[in-house]
Amino acid sequence: MDEMVDAILMSRTQSTATVQLTETLAIGGEELVLMAGPCSVESYEQTLSIAAIVHQAGVKVLRGGAFKPRTSPYAFQGLGAEGLEILRAAADEFGLLVVTEALGVEQLADVARVADIIQIGSRNMQHFPLLWAVGELQKPVLLKRGFMATVEEWLLAAEHIRSRGNERIILCERGIRSFDSSTRNVLDVMAIAQVKQDGKYPIIGDPSHATGRNDLVLPAARAVIAAGADGLIVEIHEQPEEALSDGDQALRPEEFVQLVNQVGDIGAALGRRLA
Amino acid sequence: MDEMVDAILMSRTQSTATVQLTETLAIGGEELVLMAGPCSVESYEQTLSIAAIVHQAGVKVLRGGAFKPRTSPYAFQGLGAEGLEILRAAADEFGLLVVTEALGVEQLADVARVADIIQIGSRNMQHFPLLWAVGELQKPVLLKRGFMATVEEWLLAAEHIRSRGNERIILCERGIRSFDSSTRNVLDVMAIAQVKQDGKYPIIGDPSHATGRNDLVLPAARAVIAAGADGLIVEIHEQPEEALSDGDQALRPEEFVQLVNQVGDIGAALGRRLA
Amino acid sequence: MDEMVDAILMSRTQSTATVQLTETLAIGGEELVLMAGPCSVESYEQTLSIAAIVHQAGVKVLRGGAFKPRTSPYAFQGLGAEGLEILRAAADEFGLLVVTEALGVEQLADVARVADIIQIGSRNMQHFPLLWAVGELQKPVLLKRGFMATVEEWLLAAEHIRSRGNERIILCERGIRSFDSSTRNVLDVMAIAQVKQDGKYPIIGDPSHATGRNDLVLPAARAVIAAGADGLIVEIHEQPEEALSDGDQALRPEEFVQLVNQVGDIGAALGRRLA
Amino acid sequence: MDEMVDAILMSRTQSTATVQLTETLAIGGEELVLMAGPCSVESYEQTLSIAAIVHQAGVKVLRGGAFKPRTSPYAFQGLGAEGLEILRAAADEFGLLVVTEALGVEQLADVARVADIIQIGSRNMQHFPLLWAVGELQKPVLLKRGFMATVEEWLLAAEHIRSRGNERIILCERGIRSFDSSTRNVLDVMAIAQVKQDGKYPIIGDPSHATGRNDLVLPAARAVIAAGADGLIVEIHEQPEEALSDGDQALRPEEFVQLVNQVGDIGAALGRRLA
């Protein structure tokens, strides 16, 4: 079986490892693509304000969660459909693209209507019905690595999408579980290098979820780019201590500007520039 | 937040940690409940033949997969709806109950029509839309532990079901990932002891998936029962080397009879008997 | 290389997987051998009192730490040479054997003079100079599994000892690290089953270190024996809350008596009896 | 206890996180220090030839193993004392410093006579007698992280050395164990960022052991520096396929030159330069 899979994987041309996001914006080539925004969409005002910061920093893609997967049923679960509308409206004010997560097949049509890039979250990396369903669409998909998935399983999850026809897949390394709880997860920069060697998909890193600590997001972002990633997805909040979810890992606006600058410098050392 | 959750969890009465499966069969009390059958339903003949073996061994619940979650899209994905019909028909020949997995919300109605116990698989332990959907039903749910989930996350996943109204939840320990690949997973018997101390749910063990090696299924089954589990779920195949999935871990019929005997002996040492 | 190692390992006769501890006491055969005592030797009175409890329960081997490996240099490091004398004297009052740890080559002569079984701790499983040094002795060695070692690495560590001439090796499973901190380590009962299948060494389990929680020691002990282990090593303290090390995992005397009874019952179900 | 330790750790001045290696070479400041050489010292010719390559690349420290810790007793264990002499002689030809591992206390005097920096290997990170013994010396120590040690345990291991008087400690991140075997270990770049925040020790990374694959050493090296490390230790071999140990991870000379250039570029982006 493994040999058959290998043969199928090998038979693909390796020349198209970029995904076109708009006519003028592609990921996987020379340009580094950043995506940033709040963990959760909390209100129109909050989202609009962060969208302005994202835009001012020259970033082209706004992230934000409307449907939030939460370990406890008693935690904030997101604004749902209303959050999607807010996200779209805030992005449109600044001509930004939108990336947001679909939690299940039943929300996919709603998410696809609003999003430019559909995110599949870490806990859903092997929820196959969802992979098959986004495989039927013709929209870019951001497939996050399961926090306990091997690189091989992750590439095969992408293959579940691809086998249904959608080849516009972007991978996202967001940290894996380990025995050490000093960071929320272990950022696996070598997974990035392996995916780039594999050559079939663009890949970005998520330093916010990988570390869970805003004091580590900048070095994590630099390491991700130095390892060869094609971009980043980062969480921002104007008052992290009041965020409805994941405030510990959100960057303040001024820290985000620092991040953009440092990532630009590392990229330049590798012959790449910010999109 | 954690304290609020604790308070909610504590406020439940701890006296009802049994789940009634039929009028005369309950899990979580003095009796040990075994569930057995093929990994995948492959044909009516195969399933009927294994159902006969299960019945002859005195076991009351037939397991079998119709929708199979597979790492690779090129592996056998199960017979689907046809598999459900076969499983029900074979079980009915011998008056057995049926436990089978629902892969996603969109299949749930079909699975619920056929199954006496609805299984949520390891990869779906945190697929929240599915947890919410089975929470709306009034059928027993077998919630497998995510192979990367902590005991606390697992109990909170059960809480996602419970918060929607369905309290008939049975947990299943099936092994967690580790750095040692000598077994497919690490059977975490202490998770069983912790769930029993928690006192809110019956729990069984899955020695087949936990070990991935049929030569280790018997000692694993004994250890599971010795740790305090209320039962087991086990895979059987008449010709493991020809199984369409997971042949390496399936017991032959004669090994299964040995397992039932040994589990009976360990149970007796603890004052419990086979249902 | 792997093949060469396999050939060497295979060439050993598999018939002598028992280790003779005294003329009348062997481990690895029909009898289950228990070892019990304090984590640290704290004083002569404490050790004598626990030795009496151990003896009364019918147990033949007294454990106790004189040299304690501690994560922090500011934690209690054991009584050292004085602790060894106390341990020997207390054991002799009741005709017990002594098992205690040698932290390094430089202490080995002192430990060997006092101990009937020399323990190599988990952190030292791959400290090769120590393995080679105990390999030159003719005393039984208790080789604990590294909390981060695969079963294969553990068997090769035993081979480091064996290659120097000492074949009287007993293995001890004491839990491995995982991502879940609800227990100190994950008790890997399937490692026990694998070592028994390998057939070259007797093996015991350490439910105290594996769980780090005294409320889980009894189910852990039962699971260890049910998986096929040849015995146990257990920590006891008369006032666990005042222990100088690892009080959280020590059994009180009355709990220890319960453990001995339950282990006897599980052993009987498997055709084995307490030594 | 934890609070006491915290207090002790906090009381140290955080201003001296550099270690002076010679009068003109320090690690932990603005300059990046590279260390490179063969995994094992195999012969004088091999070592001299690699020393020349190291020197030509402008690197100041030669690494090489004389005593090799090997999982199997049947693998090559190093040239021992003869290897030490070879290493020193080869280094002296080019005015290089020497870093090499002491496997145990009993070899320490010999190693200390030859080495400018004494390496404590990953498997020995918690071999306390060795930590105490190097703590009595006045030579720089390179303390590798245990491949299953938390950052906190690692810092406490350093404290075991420091508590005996030797404060010239350099930490080395070399990868931790995980469930994914696609790389030998997982390079934990965020451990580097945490150690730098802690501010008490300089830290370098070992991309060779962290990845175990020479095709990943360059991106790993870049990520290490981008995360804030003060240097690198790298393995080189002229014919990796004939290396007596770890050939899979050794760089060829021309790849090593590439690494030095790329690390220089990343360093420059961060305002640092190669020593």
CSV table of C-alpha atoms in Angstrom, one decimal, chain A residues 1-231:
chain,number,residue,atom,x,y,z
A,1,MET,CA,0.0,0.0,0.0
A,2,ASP,CA,2.7,2.4,1.0
A,3,GLU,CA,4.4,1.9,-2.3
A,4,MET,CA,1.2,2.6,-4.2
A,5,VAL,CA,0.8,5.8,-2.2
A,6,ASP,CA,4.3,6.8,-2.9
A,7,ALA,CA,3.9,6.3,-6.6
A,8,ILE,CA,0.8,8.4,-6.6
A,9,LEU,CA,2.5,11.2,-4.6
A,10,MET,CA,5.6,11.1,-6.8
A,11,SER,CA,3.6,11.2,-10.0
A,12,ARG,CA,2.4,14.8,-9.3
A,13,THR,CA,4.4,17.5,-10.9
A,14,GLN,CA,6.4,19.3,-8.3
A,15,SER,CA,6.4,22.6,-10.2
A,16,THR,CA,3.2,24.1,-8.9
A,17,ALA,CA,3.9,24.5,-5.2
A,18,THR,CA,2.4,28.0,-5.2
A,19,VAL,CA,-1.2,28.8,-4.6
A,20,GLN,CA,-2.7,31.9,-6.3
A,21,LEU,CA,-4.8,33.9,-3.7
A,22,THR,CA,-5.7,36.7,-6.1
A,23,GLU,CA,-4.6,37.7,-9.5
A,24,THR,CA,-1.6,39.5,-8.1
A,25,LEU,CA,-1.0,37.6,-4.8
A,26,ALA,CA,0.4,34.1,-4.6
A,27,ILE,CA,1.8,32.1,-1.7
A,28,GLY,CA,4.8,29.7,-2.1
A,29,GLY,CA,6.9,31.9,-4.4
A,30,GLU,CA,9.4,34.6,-3.6
A,31,GLU,CA,7.0,36.7,-1.6
A,32,LEU,CA,6.2,36.1,2.1
A,33,VAL,CA,2.5,36.3,2.9
A,34,LEU,CA,1.4,37.3,6.4
A,35,MET,CA,-2.1,36.8,7.8
A,36,ALA,CA,-3.1,38.5,11.1
A,37,GLY,CA,-6.1,39.4,13.2
A,38,PRO,CA,-7.9,38.5,16.4
A,39,CYS,CA,-8.2,35.0,17.7
A,40,SER,CA,-12.0,35.5,18.0
A,41,VAL,CA,-14.2,38.0,16.3
A,42,GLU,CA,-15.7,39.7,19.3
A,43,SER,CA,-17.5,42.8,17.8
A,44,TYR,CA,-17.5,44.9,14.7
A,45,GLU,CA,-15.6,47.7,16.4
A,46,GLN,CA,-12.8,45.4,17.6
A,47,THR,CA,-12.5,43.7,14.3
A,48,LEU,CA,-12.5,46.9,12.3
A,49,SER,CA,-9.9,48.4,14.5
A,50,ILE,CA,-7.6,45.4,14.2
A,51,ALA,CA,-8.2,45.3,10.4
A,52,ALA,CA,-6.9,48.9,10.3
A,53,ILE,CA,-3.7,47.9,12.1
A,54,VAL,CA,-3.2,44.9,9.8
A,55,HIS,CA,-3.7,47.0,6.7
A,56,GLN,CA,-1.4,49.7,8.0
A,57,ALA,CA,1.4,47.2,8.5
A,58,GLY,CA,1.1,46.3,4.8
A,59,VAL,CA,-0.4,42.9,5.5
A,60,LYS,CA,-3.0,41.5,3.0
A,61,VAL,CA,-4.9,38.8,4.8
A,62,LEU,CA,-7.2,39.2,7.9
A,63,ARG,CA,-7.7,36.2,10.1
A,64,GLY,CA,-10.4,35.8,12.8
A,65,GLY,CA,-12.5,33.1,14.3
A,66,ALA,CA,-16.3,33.0,14.2
A,67,PHE,CA,-16.8,29.4,15.1
A,68,LYS,CA,-14.3,28.5,17.9
A,69,PRO,CA,-13.4,25.0,18.8
A,70,ARG,CA,-13.1,25.0,22.6
A,71,THR,CA,-12.0,22.2,24.9
A,72,SER,CA,-14.8,23.0,27.4
A,73,PRO,CA,-18.4,23.5,26.5
A,74,TYR,CA,-18.6,26.3,29.0
A,75,ALA,CA,-16.0,28.5,27.3
A,76,PHE,CA,-16.9,31.2,24.7
A,77,GLN,CA,-17.7,29.4,21.4
A,78,GLY,CA,-17.5,32.4,19.0
A,79,LEU,CA,-20.2,34.6,17.5
A,80,GLY,CA,-21.0,32.1,14.7
A,81,ALA,CA,-22.7,33.4,11.6
A,82,GLU,CA,-22.7,36.9,12.9
A,83,GLY,CA,-19.0,36.7,13.3
A,84,LEU,CA,-18.5,35.8,9.7
A,85,GLU,CA,-20.5,38.9,8.5
A,86,ILE,CA,-18.4,41.1,10.8
A,87,LEU,CA,-15.2,39.7,9.5
A,88,ARG,CA,-16.1,40.1,5.9
A,89,ALA,CA,-17.3,43.7,6.4
A,90,ALA,CA,-14.2,44.7,8.4
A,91,ALA,CA,-11.9,43.2,5.7
A,92,ASP,CA,-13.8,44.9,2.9
A,93,GLU,CA,-13.2,48.3,4.5
A,94,PHE,CA,-9.5,47.8,3.7
A,95,GLY,CA,-9.5,45.5,0.8
A,96,LEU,CA,-8.2,42.6,2.8
A,97,LEU,CA,-8.6,38.9,2.1
A,98,VAL,CA,-10.3,36.8,4.8
A,99,VAL,CA,-9.2,33.5,6.3
A,100,THR,CA,-11.5,31.8,8.8
A,101,GLU,CA,-12.2,28.3,10.1
A,102,ALA,CA,-15.0,25.9,9.2
A,103,LEU,CA,-15.7,23.7,12.2
A,104,GLY,CA,-17.8,21.1,10.3
A,105,VAL,CA,-19.4,20.2,7.0
A,106,GLU,CA,-22.7,21.8,8.0
A,107,GLN,CA,-21.1,25.3,8.2
A,108,LEU,CA,-19.0,25.0,5.1
A,109,ALA,CA,-21.4,26.7,2.7
A,110,ASP,CA,-21.7,29.7,5.1
A,111,VAL,CA,-17.9,29.9,5.6
A,112,ALA,CA,-17.1,29.5,1.9
A,113,ARG,CA,-19.4,32.4,1.0
A,114,VAL,CA,-17.5,34.8,3.2
A,115,ALA,CA,-13.9,33.5,3.3
A,116,ASP,CA,-11.2,33.8,0.7
A,117,ILE,CA,-9.2,31.0,2.4
A,118,ILE,CA,-11.0,28.3,4.4
A,119,GLN,CA,-9.2,27.1,7.4
A,120,ILE,CA,-9.3,23.5,8.7
A,121,GLY,CA,-8.3,23.5,12.3
A,122,SER,CA,-5.8,21.3,14.1
A,123,ARG,CA,-8.4,19.1,15.8
A,124,ASN,CA,-10.1,18.5,12.5
A,125,MET,CA,-7.0,17.6,10.5
A,126,GLN,CA,-8.3,14.0,10.3
A,127,HIS,CA,-12.0,14.8,10.2
A,128,PHE,CA,-12.3,13.2,6.8
A,129,PRO,CA,-15.8,14.3,5.8
A,130,LEU,CA,-14.7,17.9,6.2
A,131,LEU,CA,-11.6,17.2,4.1
A,132,TRP,CA,-13.7,15.6,1.4
A,133,ALA,CA,-16.1,18.5,1.4
A,134,VAL,CA,-13.5,21.2,1.0
A,135,GLY,CA,-12.0,19.0,-1.6
A,136,GLU,CA,-15.1,19.6,-3.7
A,137,LEU,CA,-14.8,23.4,-3.5
A,138,GLN,CA,-12.5,25.6,-5.6
A,139,LYS,CA,-11.3,27.9,-2.8
A,140,PRO,CA,-7.8,27.9,-1.2
A,141,VAL,CA,-7.7,25.8,2.0
A,142,LEU,CA,-5.4,26.4,5.0
A,143,LEU,CA,-4.8,22.9,6.5
A,144,LYS,CA,-3.4,23.2,10.0
A,145,ARG,CA,-1.3,20.3,11.3
A,146,GLY,CA,-2.9,18.2,14.0
A,147,PHE,CA,-1.1,18.8,17.2
A,148,MET,CA,-0.3,15.1,17.4
A,149,ALA,CA,0.0,14.3,13.7
A,150,THR,CA,3.2,13.2,12.0
A,151,VAL,CA,4.3,15.0,8.9
A,152,GLU,CA,3.4,12.0,6.8
A,153,GLU,CA,-0.2,11.9,8.2
A,154,TRP,CA,-0.5,15.6,7.5
A,155,LEU,CA,0.6,15.2,3.9
A,156,LEU,CA,-1.9,12.3,3.6
A,157,ALA,CA,-4.6,14.6,5.0
A,158,ALA,CA,-3.8,17.1,2.3
A,159,GLU,CA,-4.1,14.2,-0.1
A,160,HIS,CA,-7.6,13.5,1.1
A,161,ILE,CA,-8.5,17.0,-0.1
A,162,ARG,CA,-6.6,16.8,-3.3
A,163,SER,CA,-8.1,13.4,-4.2
A,164,ARG,CA,-11.4,15.2,-4.5
A,165,GLY,CA,-10.2,17.8,-6.9
A,166,ASN,CA,-9.1,20.9,-5.0
A,167,GLU,CA,-5.4,21.4,-5.3
A,168,ARG,CA,-5.2,24.9,-3.8
A,169,ILE,CA,-3.9,23.7,-0.4
A,170,ILE,CA,-1.7,25.7,2.0
A,171,LEU,CA,-0.2,23.9,5.0
A,172,CYS,CA,0.2,25.5,8.5
A,173,GLU,CA,2.6,24.3,11.2
A,174,ARG,CA,1.1,25.3,14.6
A,175,GLY,CA,3.1,23.3,17.1
A,176,ILE,CA,2.9,19.7,18.4
A,177,ARG,CA,2.3,18.3,21.8
A,178,SER,CA,5.2,17.2,24.0
A,179,PHE,CA,6.1,16.4,27.6
A,180,ASP,CA,7.2,19.9,28.3
A,181,SER,CA,4.5,22.3,29.3
A,182,SER,CA,6.7,25.5,29.4
A,183,THR,CA,5.2,26.3,26.0
A,184,ARG,CA,1.7,25.4,24.9
A,185,ASN,CA,3.1,23.3,22.1
A,186,VAL,CA,6.5,22.7,20.5
A,187,LEU,CA,7.0,24.6,17.3
A,188,ASP,CA,8.4,22.1,14.9
A,189,VAL,CA,10.4,24.2,12.4
A,190,MET,CA,11.8,21.1,10.8
A,191,ALA,CA,8.3,20.1,9.7
A,192,ILE,CA,8.4,23.3,7.7
A,193,ALA,CA,11.7,22.3,6.1
A,194,GLN,CA,10.4,18.9,5.3
A,195,VAL,CA,7.2,20.2,3.6
A,196,LYS,CA,9.3,22.6,1.5
A,197,GLN,CA,11.6,19.7,0.4
A,198,ASP,CA,8.5,17.6,-0.4
A,199,GLY,CA,7.7,20.5,-2.7
A,200,LYS,CA,4.0,20.1,-3.2
A,201,TYR,CA,2.5,22.7,-0.9
A,202,PRO,CA,3.2,26.2,0.3
A,203,ILE,CA,3.5,26.3,4.1
A,204,ILE,CA,3.2,29.0,6.7
A,205,GLY,CA,3.7,28.9,10.5
A,206,ASP,CA,1.5,30.0,13.4
A,207,PRO,CA,3.8,31.3,16.2
A,208,SER,CA,0.8,32.3,18.3
A,209,HIS,CA,-0.7,28.8,18.8
A,210,ALA,CA,2.7,27.1,18.7
A,211,THR,CA,4.0,29.0,21.7
A,212,GLY,CA,0.9,30.2,23.5
A,213,ARG,CA,3.0,33.0,24.9
A,214,ASN,CA,3.2,36.4,23.4
A,215,ASP,CA,6.7,37.0,24.7
A,216,LEU,CA,7.9,34.1,22.4
A,217,VAL,CA,5.9,35.0,19.3
A,218,LEU,CA,8.7,37.2,17.8
A,219,PRO,CA,11.6,34.7,18.0
A,220,ALA,CA,9.1,31.9,16.9
A,221,ALA,CA,8.2,34.0,13.8
A,222,ARG,CA,11.8,34.6,12.9
A,223,ALA,CA,12.6,30.9,13.2
A,224,VAL,CA,9.7,29.9,11.1
A,225,ILE,CA,10.8,32.2,8.2
A,226,ALA,CA,14.4,31.2,8.6
A,227,ALA,CA,13.4,27.5,8.3
A,228,GLY,CA,11.9,28.4,4.9
A,229,ALA,CA,8.2,29.0,5.5
A,230,ASP,CA,6.2,31.1,3.0
A,231,GLY,CA,4.4,33.2,5.5
